[in-house]
XYZ file of C-alpha atoms in Angstrom:
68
model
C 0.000 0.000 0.000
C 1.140 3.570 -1.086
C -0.282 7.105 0.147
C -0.010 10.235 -2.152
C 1.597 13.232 -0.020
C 0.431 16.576 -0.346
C 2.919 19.628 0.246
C 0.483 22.388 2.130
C 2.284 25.173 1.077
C 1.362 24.580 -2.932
C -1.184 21.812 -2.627
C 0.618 19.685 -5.319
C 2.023 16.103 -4.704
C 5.419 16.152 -2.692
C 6.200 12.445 -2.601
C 4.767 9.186 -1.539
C 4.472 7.664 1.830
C 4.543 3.296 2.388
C 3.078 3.072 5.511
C 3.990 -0.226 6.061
C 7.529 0.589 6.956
C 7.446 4.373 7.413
C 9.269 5.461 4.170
C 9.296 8.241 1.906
C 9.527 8.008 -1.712
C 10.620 10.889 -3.718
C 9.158 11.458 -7.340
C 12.677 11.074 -8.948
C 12.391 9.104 -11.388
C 15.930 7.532 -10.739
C 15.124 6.846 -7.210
C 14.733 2.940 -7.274
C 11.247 3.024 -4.816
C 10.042 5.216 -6.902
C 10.411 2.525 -9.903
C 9.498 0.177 -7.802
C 5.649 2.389 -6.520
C 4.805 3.144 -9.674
C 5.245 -0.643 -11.362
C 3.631 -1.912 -7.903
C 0.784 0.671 -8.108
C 0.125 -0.551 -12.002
C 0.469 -3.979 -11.257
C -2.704 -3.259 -8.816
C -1.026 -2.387 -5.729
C -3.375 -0.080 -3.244
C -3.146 3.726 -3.542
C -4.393 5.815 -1.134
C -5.164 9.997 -1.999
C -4.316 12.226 0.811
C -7.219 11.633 2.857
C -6.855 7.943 2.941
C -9.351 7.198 0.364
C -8.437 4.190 -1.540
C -8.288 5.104 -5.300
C -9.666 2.739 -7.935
C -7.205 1.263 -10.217
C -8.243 3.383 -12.951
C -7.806 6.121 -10.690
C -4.287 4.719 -9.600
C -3.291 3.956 -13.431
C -4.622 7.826 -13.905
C -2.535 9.550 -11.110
C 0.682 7.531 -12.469
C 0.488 8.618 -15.958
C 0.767 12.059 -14.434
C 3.454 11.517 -12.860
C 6.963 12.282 -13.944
């Protein structure tokens, strides 16, 4: 399971959360966890938005072709 983070300041996406072990994972496309979310995520891994709300996989599969 994954959770979208929201940056307050701009109200745009500032990373991604696993809650299962605490960590943060950067939208760098280099990073390796960040490989590793988004083929999860498409693969039908849970998302969650900011609130907690559990996306659909369309809504997943939408929210990763946005990203970089």
């Amino acid at each position: 399971m994954y959770k979208v983070s929201i940056d307050s300041r701009n109200n745009k996406v500032s990373g991604i959360s696993r809650p299962s072990d605490n960590a943060w994972v950067p939208l760098d496309p280099a990073n390796t966890d960040y490989q590793t979310f988004k083929k999860e995520v498409l693969a039908g891994a849970e998302l969650q938005d900011a609130d907690g709300n559990v996306m659909t996989q369309e809504q997943a599969d939408a929210f990763i072709a946005t990203l970089p």
